[in-house]
């Protein structure tokens, strides 16, 4: 398996998860034109996509999904609650996620997360024994999340904000409480603690994603990341809003 990002952060998200024969897009928070441009950077066309998975209805995850999916007849997968919020009737191929399912050779395990959306999901992908976790937009770490993300080979996890920068930053108090609350977003140290809870010897790749441009900076993310992985032979990187990250190979297939 391999994965890559079209961009990551509150101005738009999109992650590609791929096997040798299948490309899936998780979320599309970019305009159609911008999504095409970003797909091209990864040498992909919309017709290469076998499905789009939507984690939840927030604009930074869904704003580009309808146009991309309908213009190219790409099936879209989301929870019942997410479909109610985004309007299943606007889509040619709405698919409802209830439990574990597969798209071609990639198995997808949905995990419920604490976030202020109708029925938000995040996903663990599995193909030929390789397991990749995608995890963003959650305000706290539930036992279900810890259980769901065990035994991974790679993970992309939200390091949204630095607690001090959020508290002293420019956002209004109501937004600060939303972001810092149990149904908002993970701060750097919550993300690091989560990694400690799911750590195993097979974990090779850790990506820090959905980083706030206002309430975080890369040195603080790096410090939190390194507190977990400093003595281990693990590839780690920080995803950006403008470029996401380029293809990362996991395992050999
Ligand atoms: Zn988001
Ligand atoms: Zn969200």
PDB file of C-alpha atoms and ligand atoms in Angstrom:
ATOM      1  CA  UNK A   1       0.000   0.000   0.000  1.00  0.00           C
ATOM      2  CA  UNK A   2       0.972   3.633  -0.325  1.00  0.00           C
ATOM      3  CA  UNK A   3      -0.606   6.945   0.615  1.00  0.00           C
ATOM      4  CA  UNK A   4      -0.281  10.651  -0.097  1.00  0.00           C
ATOM      5  CA  UNK A   5      -2.034  13.915   0.722  1.00  0.00           C
ATOM      6  CA  UNK A   6      -3.542  16.622  -1.489  1.00  0.00           C
ATOM      7  CA  UNK A   7      -3.277  19.016   1.436  1.00  0.00           C
ATOM      8  CA  UNK A   8      -4.062  18.966   5.134  1.00  0.00           C
ATOM      9  CA  UNK A   9      -5.525  21.590   7.483  1.00  0.00           C
ATOM     10  CA  UNK A  10      -8.600  23.698   8.129  1.00  0.00           C
ATOM     11  CA  UNK A  11      -8.562  25.121   4.559  1.00  0.00           C
ATOM     12  CA  UNK A  12      -8.968  21.701   2.952  1.00  0.00           C
ATOM     13  CA  UNK A  13      -8.142  18.030   3.332  1.00  0.00           C
ATOM     14  CA  UNK A  14      -7.736  15.095   0.973  1.00  0.00           C
ATOM     15  CA  UNK A  15      -5.777  11.865   1.420  1.00  0.00           C
ATOM     16  CA  UNK A  16      -5.129   9.186  -1.187  1.00  0.00           C
ATOM     17  CA  UNK A  17      -4.867   5.562  -0.068  1.00  0.00           C
ATOM     18  CA  UNK A  18      -3.729   3.206  -2.808  1.00  0.00           C
ATOM     19  CA  UNK A  19      -2.907  -0.393  -3.572  1.00  0.00           C
ATOM     20  CA  UNK A  20      -1.363  -1.464  -6.859  1.00  0.00           C
ATOM     21  CA  UNK A  21      -4.808  -1.498  -8.487  1.00  0.00           C
ATOM     22  CA  UNK A  22      -7.019   0.795  -6.411  1.00  0.00           C
ATOM     23  CA  UNK A  23      -6.960   4.490  -5.495  1.00  0.00           C
ATOM     24  CA  UNK A  24      -9.283   5.834  -2.808  1.00  0.00           C
ATOM     25  CA  UNK A  25      -9.697   9.476  -1.830  1.00  0.00           C
ATOM     26  CA  UNK A  26     -10.538  10.261   1.795  1.00  0.00           C
ATOM     27  CA  UNK A  27     -12.344  13.641   1.908  1.00  0.00           C
ATOM     28  CA  UNK A  28     -12.071  16.486  -0.575  1.00  0.00           C
ATOM     29  CA  UNK A  29     -12.077  19.965   0.903  1.00  0.00           C
ATOM     30  CA  UNK A  30     -10.796  21.624  -2.280  1.00  0.00           C
ATOM     31  CA  UNK A  31     -12.618  23.151  -5.248  1.00  0.00           C
ATOM     32  CA  UNK A  32     -12.915  20.944  -8.308  1.00  0.00           C
ATOM     33  CA  UNK A  33     -10.187  22.823 -10.147  1.00  0.00           C
ATOM     34  CA  UNK A  34      -7.868  22.771  -7.155  1.00  0.00           C
ATOM     35  CA  UNK A  35      -8.522  19.070  -6.553  1.00  0.00           C
ATOM     36  CA  UNK A  36      -7.631  18.251 -10.184  1.00  0.00           C
ATOM     37  CA  UNK A  37      -4.425  20.244  -9.851  1.00  0.00           C
ATOM     38  CA  UNK A  38      -3.471  18.510  -6.607  1.00  0.00           C
ATOM     39  CA  UNK A  39      -4.358  15.053  -7.959  1.00  0.00           C
ATOM     40  CA  UNK A  40      -2.140  15.740 -10.958  1.00  0.00           C
ATOM     41  CA  UNK A  41       0.821  16.417  -8.662  1.00  0.00           C
ATOM     42  CA  UNK A  42       0.435  12.786  -7.576  1.00  0.00           C
ATOM     43  CA  UNK A  43       0.026  11.691 -11.206  1.00  0.00           C
ATOM     44  CA  UNK A  44      -3.649  10.891 -10.716  1.00  0.00           C
ATOM     45  CA  UNK A  45      -6.814  11.755 -12.671  1.00  0.00           C
ATOM     46  CA  UNK A  46     -10.319  11.647 -11.176  1.00  0.00           C
ATOM     47  CA  UNK A  47     -11.019   8.552 -13.287  1.00  0.00           C
ATOM     48  CA  UNK A  48      -8.291   6.735 -11.335  1.00  0.00           C
ATOM     49  CA  UNK A  49     -10.425   6.961  -8.167  1.00  0.00           C
ATOM     50  CA  UNK A  50     -12.499   3.898  -7.231  1.00  0.00           C
ATOM     51  CA  UNK A  51     -14.252   5.706  -4.399  1.00  0.00           C
ATOM     52  CA  UNK A  52     -14.361   8.790  -2.191  1.00  0.00           C
ATOM     53  CA  UNK A  53     -14.775   8.285   1.548  1.00  0.00           C
ATOM     54  CA  UNK A  54     -16.154  11.190   3.573  1.00  0.00           C
ATOM     55  CA  UNK A  55     -15.238  11.348   7.258  1.00  0.00           C
ATOM     56  CA  UNK A  56     -17.765  14.050   8.231  1.00  0.00           C
ATOM     57  CA  UNK A  57     -19.683  17.048   6.918  1.00  0.00           C
ATOM     58  CA  UNK A  58     -17.337  19.937   7.798  1.00  0.00           C
ATOM     59  CA  UNK A  59     -16.438  22.090   4.807  1.00  0.00           C
ATOM     60  CA  UNK A  60     -12.704  21.405   4.957  1.00  0.00           C
ATOM     61  CA  UNK A  61     -13.577  17.740   4.229  1.00  0.00           C
ATOM     62  CA  UNK A  62     -16.567  17.886   1.861  1.00  0.00           C
ATOM     63  CA  UNK A  63     -16.610  21.139  -0.079  1.00  0.00           C
ATOM     64  CA  UNK A  64     -15.256  19.560  -3.275  1.00  0.00           C
ATOM     65  CA  UNK A  65     -16.790  16.100  -3.032  1.00  0.00           C
ATOM     66  CA  UNK A  66     -20.087  16.660  -4.873  1.00  0.00           C
ATOM     67  CA  UNK A  67     -18.625  18.095  -8.074  1.00  0.00           C
ATOM     68  CA  UNK A  68     -15.716  15.673  -8.246  1.00  0.00           C
ATOM     69  CA  UNK A  69     -17.899  12.621  -7.581  1.00  0.00           C
ATOM     70  CA  UNK A  70     -20.811  13.541  -9.849  1.00  0.00           C
ATOM     71  CA  UNK A  71     -18.735  14.683 -12.826  1.00  0.00           C
ATOM     72  CA  UNK A  72     -16.833  11.426 -12.869  1.00  0.00           C
ATOM     73  CA  UNK A  73     -19.487   9.042 -11.456  1.00  0.00           C
ATOM     74  CA  UNK A  74     -17.302   8.128  -8.479  1.00  0.00           C
ATOM     75  CA  UNK A  75     -19.154   6.342  -5.650  1.00  0.00           C
ATOM     76  CA  UNK A  76     -19.090   8.216  -2.330  1.00  0.00           C
ATOM     77  CA  UNK A  77     -19.087   6.423   1.028  1.00  0.00           C
ATOM     78  CA  UNK A  78     -20.201   8.044   4.296  1.00  0.00           C
ATOM     79  CA  UNK A  79     -22.099   7.305   7.505  1.00  0.00           C
ATOM     80  CA  UNK A  80     -25.863   7.757   7.643  1.00  0.00           C
ATOM     81  CA  UNK A  81     -25.451  10.886   9.783  1.00  0.00           C
ATOM     82  CA  UNK A  82     -22.977  12.417   7.350  1.00  0.00           C
ATOM     83  CA  UNK A  83     -25.336  11.695   4.428  1.00  0.00           C
ATOM     84  CA  UNK A  84     -28.174  13.463   6.252  1.00  0.00           C
ATOM     85  CA  UNK A  85     -25.961  16.535   6.685  1.00  0.00           C
ATOM     86  CA  UNK A  86     -24.516  16.703   3.176  1.00  0.00           C
ATOM     87  CA  UNK A  87     -27.650  15.516   1.332  1.00  0.00           C
ATOM     88  CA  UNK A  88     -27.475  12.064  -0.226  1.00  0.00           C
ATOM     89  CA  UNK A  89     -30.006  13.119  -2.902  1.00  0.00           C
ATOM     90  CA  UNK A  90     -27.399  15.417  -4.487  1.00  0.00           C
ATOM     91  CA  UNK A  91     -25.175  12.455  -5.332  1.00  0.00           C
ATOM     92  CA  UNK A  92     -25.321   9.890  -8.129  1.00  0.00           C
ATOM     93  CA  UNK A  93     -23.852   7.044  -6.070  1.00  0.00           C
ATOM     94  CA  UNK A  94     -24.330   7.512  -2.315  1.00  0.00           C
ATOM     95  CA  UNK A  95     -23.087   4.495  -0.358  1.00  0.00           C
ATOM     96  CA  UNK A  96     -23.848   4.019   3.344  1.00  0.00           C
ATOM     97  CA  UNK A  97     -21.119   2.819   5.695  1.00  0.00           C
ATOM     98  CA  UNK A  98     -22.426   0.553   8.460  1.00  0.00           C
ATOM     99  CA  UNK A  99     -19.473  -1.661   9.317  1.00  0.00           C
ATOM    100  CA  UNK A 100     -16.270  -3.051   7.875  1.00  0.00           C
ATOM    101  CA  UNK A 101     -16.375  -3.099   4.058  1.00  0.00           C
ATOM    102  CA  UNK A 102     -14.057  -3.357   1.053  1.00  0.00           C
ATOM    103  CA  UNK A 103     -13.500  -1.411  -2.147  1.00  0.00           C
ATOM    104  CA  UNK A 104     -11.791  -3.780  -4.557  1.00  0.00           C
ATOM    105  CA  UNK A 105      -8.669  -5.070  -2.743  1.00  0.00           C
ATOM    106  CA  UNK A 106      -8.647  -2.532   0.106  1.00  0.00           C
ATOM    107  CA  UNK A 107     -10.522  -3.354   3.295  1.00  0.00           C
ATOM    108  CA  UNK A 108     -11.851  -0.411   5.282  1.00  0.00           C
ATOM    109  CA  UNK A 109     -12.587  -0.436   8.996  1.00  0.00           C
ATOM    110  CA  UNK A 110     -14.612   2.602  10.118  1.00  0.00           C
ATOM    111  CA  UNK A 111     -13.927   3.973  13.610  1.00  0.00           C
ATOM    112  CA  UNK A 112     -16.315   6.343  15.399  1.00  0.00           C
ATOM    113  CA  UNK A 113     -14.588   9.443  16.797  1.00  0.00           C
ATOM    114  CA  UNK A 114     -15.561  12.185  19.273  1.00  0.00           C
ATOM    115  CA  UNK A 115     -15.990  15.284  17.076  1.00  0.00           C
ATOM    116  CA  UNK A 116     -18.738  17.897  16.754  1.00  0.00           C
ATOM    117  CA  UNK A 117     -20.320  16.459  13.619  1.00  0.00           C
ATOM    118  CA  UNK A 118     -23.424  14.282  13.068  1.00  0.00           C
ATOM    119  CA  UNK A 119     -21.820  10.831  12.821  1.00  0.00           C
ATOM    120  CA  UNK A 120     -18.102  11.284  12.158  1.00  0.00           C
ATOM    121  CA  UNK A 121     -15.913   8.369  11.158  1.00  0.00           C
ATOM    122  CA  UNK A 122     -12.204   7.854  10.635  1.00  0.00           C
ATOM    123  CA  UNK A 123     -10.695   4.836   8.924  1.00  0.00           C
ATOM    124  CA  UNK A 124      -8.161   2.030   9.134  1.00  0.00           C
ATOM    125  CA  UNK A 125      -7.209   0.568   5.731  1.00  0.00           C
ATOM    126  CA  UNK A 126      -5.878  -2.911   5.206  1.00  0.00           C
ATOM    127  CA  UNK A 127      -4.443  -4.618   2.135  1.00  0.00           C
ATOM    128  CA  UNK A 128      -2.331  -7.759   1.935  1.00  0.00           C
ATOM    129  CA  UNK A 129      -1.606  -7.656   5.665  1.00  0.00           C
ATOM    130  CA  UNK A 130      -0.483  -4.004   5.697  1.00  0.00           C
ATOM    131  CA  UNK A 131      -2.500  -1.650   7.931  1.00  0.00           C
ATOM    132  CA  UNK A 132      -2.738   2.143   7.587  1.00  0.00           C
ATOM    133  CA  UNK A 133      -4.660   4.422   9.964  1.00  0.00           C
ATOM    134  CA  UNK A 134      -6.046   7.839   9.017  1.00  0.00           C
ATOM    135  CA  UNK A 135      -7.158   9.847  12.049  1.00  0.00           C
ATOM    136  CA  UNK A 136      -8.063  13.529  12.172  1.00  0.00           C
ATOM    137  CA  UNK A 137     -10.805  15.720  13.588  1.00  0.00           C
ATOM    138  CA  UNK A 138     -11.306  14.351  17.073  1.00  0.00           C
ATOM    139  CA  UNK A 139     -11.309  16.225  20.346  1.00  0.00           C
ATOM    140  CA  UNK A 140     -10.282  13.412  22.644  1.00  0.00           C
ATOM    141  CA  UNK A 141      -9.049   9.840  22.623  1.00  0.00           C
ATOM    142  CA  UNK A 142     -11.781   7.320  23.364  1.00  0.00           C
ATOM    143  CA  UNK A 143     -11.130   3.668  24.190  1.00  0.00           C
ATOM    144  CA  UNK A 144     -12.772   2.773  20.860  1.00  0.00           C
ATOM    145  CA  UNK A 145     -10.175   4.858  19.019  1.00  0.00           C
ATOM    146  CA  UNK A 146      -7.276   3.284  20.923  1.00  0.00           C
ATOM    147  CA  UNK A 147      -8.642  -0.208  20.235  1.00  0.00           C
ATOM    148  CA  UNK A 148      -9.308   0.558  16.568  1.00  0.00           C
ATOM    149  CA  UNK A 149      -5.824   1.840  15.760  1.00  0.00           C
ATOM    150  CA  UNK A 150      -3.693  -0.995  17.172  1.00  0.00           C
ATOM    151  CA  UNK A 151      -1.175  -2.956  15.049  1.00  0.00           C
ATOM    152  CA  UNK A 152      -0.611  -0.377  12.324  1.00  0.00           C
ATOM    153  CA  UNK A 153       2.266  -0.121   9.851  1.00  0.00           C
ATOM    154  CA  UNK A 154       1.607   3.580   9.224  1.00  0.00           C
ATOM    155  CA  UNK A 155      -0.590   6.353  10.569  1.00  0.00           C
ATOM    156  CA  UNK A 156      -1.549   9.902   9.706  1.00  0.00           C
ATOM    157  CA  UNK A 157      -2.776  11.537  12.910  1.00  0.00           C
ATOM    158  CA  UNK A 158      -3.986  15.024  13.754  1.00  0.00           C
ATOM    159  CA  UNK A 159      -1.600  17.319  15.631  1.00  0.00           C
ATOM    160  CA  UNK A 160      -4.027  20.234  15.394  1.00  0.00           C
ATOM    161  CA  UNK A 161      -2.936  22.856  17.864  1.00  0.00           C
ATOM    162  CA  UNK A 162      -0.547  23.817  20.601  1.00  0.00           C
ATOM    163  CA  UNK A 163      -2.581  24.375  23.744  1.00  0.00           C
ATOM    164  CA  UNK A 164      -0.707  27.500  24.782  1.00  0.00           C
ATOM    165  CA  UNK A 165      -0.835  29.050  21.301  1.00  0.00           C
ATOM    166  CA  UNK A 166      -4.582  28.370  21.096  1.00  0.00           C
ATOM    167  CA  UNK A 167      -5.248  29.873  24.527  1.00  0.00           C
ATOM    168  CA  UNK A 168      -3.199  33.023  23.909  1.00  0.00           C
ATOM    169  CA  UNK A 169      -4.030  33.310  20.193  1.00  0.00           C
ATOM    170  CA  UNK A 170      -6.504  35.514  18.287  1.00  0.00           C
ATOM    171  CA  UNK A 171      -9.561  33.222  18.159  1.00  0.00           C
ATOM    172  CA  UNK A 172     -12.719  34.247  20.073  1.00  0.00           C
ATOM    173  CA  UNK A 173     -13.243  32.376  23.352  1.00  0.00           C
ATOM    174  CA  UNK A 174     -16.158  30.351  21.988  1.00  0.00           C
ATOM    175  CA  UNK A 175     -14.007  28.995  19.157  1.00  0.00           C
ATOM    176  CA  UNK A 176     -11.103  28.319  21.532  1.00  0.00           C
ATOM    177  CA  UNK A 177     -13.394  26.217  23.741  1.00  0.00           C
ATOM    178  CA  UNK A 178     -14.779  24.365  20.719  1.00  0.00           C
ATOM    179  CA  UNK A 179     -11.336  23.501  19.319  1.00  0.00           C
ATOM    180  CA  UNK A 180      -9.827  22.624  22.701  1.00  0.00           C
ATOM    181  CA  UNK A 181     -12.915  20.687  23.882  1.00  0.00           C
ATOM    182  CA  UNK A 182     -13.556  16.943  23.894  1.00  0.00           C
ATOM    183  CA  UNK A 183     -15.391  17.143  20.548  1.00  0.00           C
ATOM    184  CA  UNK A 184     -12.973  19.531  18.840  1.00  0.00           C
ATOM    185  CA  UNK A 185      -9.400  18.783  17.794  1.00  0.00           C
ATOM    186  CA  UNK A 186      -6.345  17.083  19.303  1.00  0.00           C
ATOM    187  CA  UNK A 187      -3.512  19.209  20.623  1.00  0.00           C
ATOM    188  CA  UNK A 188       0.115  18.165  20.109  1.00  0.00           C
ATOM    189  CA  UNK A 189       0.471  16.399  23.434  1.00  0.00           C
ATOM    190  CA  UNK A 190      -2.815  14.542  23.165  1.00  0.00           C
ATOM    191  CA  UNK A 191      -1.651  13.268  19.774  1.00  0.00           C
ATOM    192  CA  UNK A 192       1.721  12.210  21.202  1.00  0.00           C
ATOM    193  CA  UNK A 193       0.008  10.426  24.092  1.00  0.00           C
ATOM    194  CA  UNK A 194      -2.288   8.656  21.617  1.00  0.00           C
ATOM    195  CA  UNK A 195       0.747   7.457  19.651  1.00  0.00           C
ATOM    196  CA  UNK A 196       2.220   6.052  22.862  1.00  0.00           C
ATOM    197  CA  UNK A 197      -1.002   4.119  23.462  1.00  0.00           C
ATOM    198  CA  UNK A 198      -1.026   2.505  20.024  1.00  0.00           C
ATOM    199  CA  UNK A 199       2.718   2.090  19.567  1.00  0.00           C
ATOM    200  CA  UNK A 200       4.013  -1.243  18.290  1.00  0.00           C
ATOM    201  CA  UNK A 201       7.236  -2.451  16.708  1.00  0.00           C
ATOM    202  CA  UNK A 202       5.570  -2.682  13.303  1.00  0.00           C
ATOM    203  CA  UNK A 203       4.793   1.048  13.115  1.00  0.00           C
ATOM    204  CA  UNK A 204       7.190   2.463  10.487  1.00  0.00           C
ATOM    205  CA  UNK A 205       5.633   5.746   9.388  1.00  0.00           C
ATOM    206  CA  UNK A 206       3.991   8.550  11.353  1.00  0.00           C
ATOM    207  CA  UNK A 207       2.542  11.640   9.683  1.00  0.00           C
ATOM    208  CA  UNK A 208       1.337  14.627  11.713  1.00  0.00           C
ATOM    209  CA  UNK A 209      -1.664  16.132   9.883  1.00  0.00           C
ATOM    210  CA  UNK A 210      -4.472  18.759  10.127  1.00  0.00           C
ATOM    211  CA  UNK A 211      -2.098  21.266  11.713  1.00  0.00           C
ATOM    212  CA  UNK A 212      -3.520  24.681  12.521  1.00  0.00           C
ATOM    213  CA  UNK A 213      -1.752  27.515  10.718  1.00  0.00           C
ATOM    214  CA  UNK A 214      -2.816  29.963  13.458  1.00  0.00           C
ATOM    215  CA  UNK A 215      -2.477  27.909  16.634  1.00  0.00           C
ATOM    216  CA  UNK A 216       0.534  25.695  15.999  1.00  0.00           C
ATOM    217  CA  UNK A 217       3.986  25.674  14.451  1.00  0.00           C
ATOM    218  CA  UNK A 218       6.164  22.948  13.069  1.00  0.00           C
ATOM    219  CA  UNK A 219       8.799  23.147  15.819  1.00  0.00           C
ATOM    220  CA  UNK A 220       6.175  22.443  18.468  1.00  0.00           C
ATOM    221  CA  UNK A 221       4.710  19.590  16.434  1.00  0.00           C
ATOM    222  CA  UNK A 222       8.192  18.171  15.931  1.00  0.00           C
ATOM    223  CA  UNK A 223       8.971  18.354  19.667  1.00  0.00           C
ATOM    224  CA  UNK A 224       5.805  16.410  20.519  1.00  0.00           C
ATOM    225  CA  UNK A 225       6.422  13.882  17.731  1.00  0.00           C
ATOM    226  CA  UNK A 226      10.031  13.340  18.788  1.00  0.00           C
ATOM    227  CA  UNK A 227       8.982  12.764  22.384  1.00  0.00           C
ATOM    228  CA  UNK A 228       7.367   9.553  21.162  1.00  0.00           C
ATOM    229  CA  UNK A 229       9.683   8.395  18.403  1.00  0.00           C
ATOM    230  CA  UNK A 230      13.173   9.776  19.141  1.00  0.00           C
ATOM    231  CA  UNK A 231      14.892   6.454  19.742  1.00  0.00           C
ATOM    232  CA  UNK A 232      13.061   4.447  17.160  1.00  0.00           C
ATOM    233  CA  UNK A 233      13.721   3.775  13.537  1.00  0.00           C
ATOM    234  CA  UNK A 234      10.537   5.419  12.299  1.00  0.00           C
ATOM    235  CA  UNK A 235       9.920   7.707   9.334  1.00  0.00           C
ATOM    236  CA  UNK A 236       8.018  10.797  10.507  1.00  0.00           C
ATOM    237  CA  UNK A 237       6.883  13.926   8.733  1.00  0.00           C
ATOM    238  CA  UNK A 238       4.557  16.907   9.005  1.00  0.00           C
ATOM    239  CA  UNK A 239       1.796  17.354   6.407  1.00  0.00           C
ATOM    240  CA  UNK A 240       1.235  20.851   5.030  1.00  0.00           C
ATOM    241  CA  UNK A 241      -1.840  22.752   3.924  1.00  0.00           C
ATOM    242  CA  UNK A 242      -0.351  23.748   0.592  1.00  0.00           C
ATOM    243  CA  UNK A 243       1.377  20.528  -0.445  1.00  0.00           C
ATOM    244  CA  UNK A 244       0.071  17.764   1.815  1.00  0.00           C
ATOM    245  CA  UNK A 245       2.760  15.130   1.371  1.00  0.00           C
ATOM    246  CA  UNK A 246       4.067  13.062  -1.490  1.00  0.00           C
ATOM    247  CA  UNK A 247       3.597   9.302  -1.884  1.00  0.00           C
ATOM    248  CA  UNK A 248       4.765   7.208   1.059  1.00  0.00           C
ATOM    249  CA  UNK A 249       5.198   3.499   0.424  1.00  0.00           C
ATOM    250  CA  UNK A 250       4.122   1.133   3.226  1.00  0.00           C
ATOM    251  CA  UNK A 251       5.371  -2.425   2.948  1.00  0.00           C
ATOM    252  CA  UNK A 252       6.361  -3.756  -0.452  1.00  0.00           C
ATOM    253  CA  UNK A 253       3.068  -4.181  -2.324  1.00  0.00           C
TER     254      UNK A 253
HETATM  255 ZN1  LIG B   1     -11.160  19.242   9.613  1.00  0.00          ZN
HETATM  256 ZN1  LIG B   2     -14.171  18.616  11.513  1.00  0.00          ZN
END
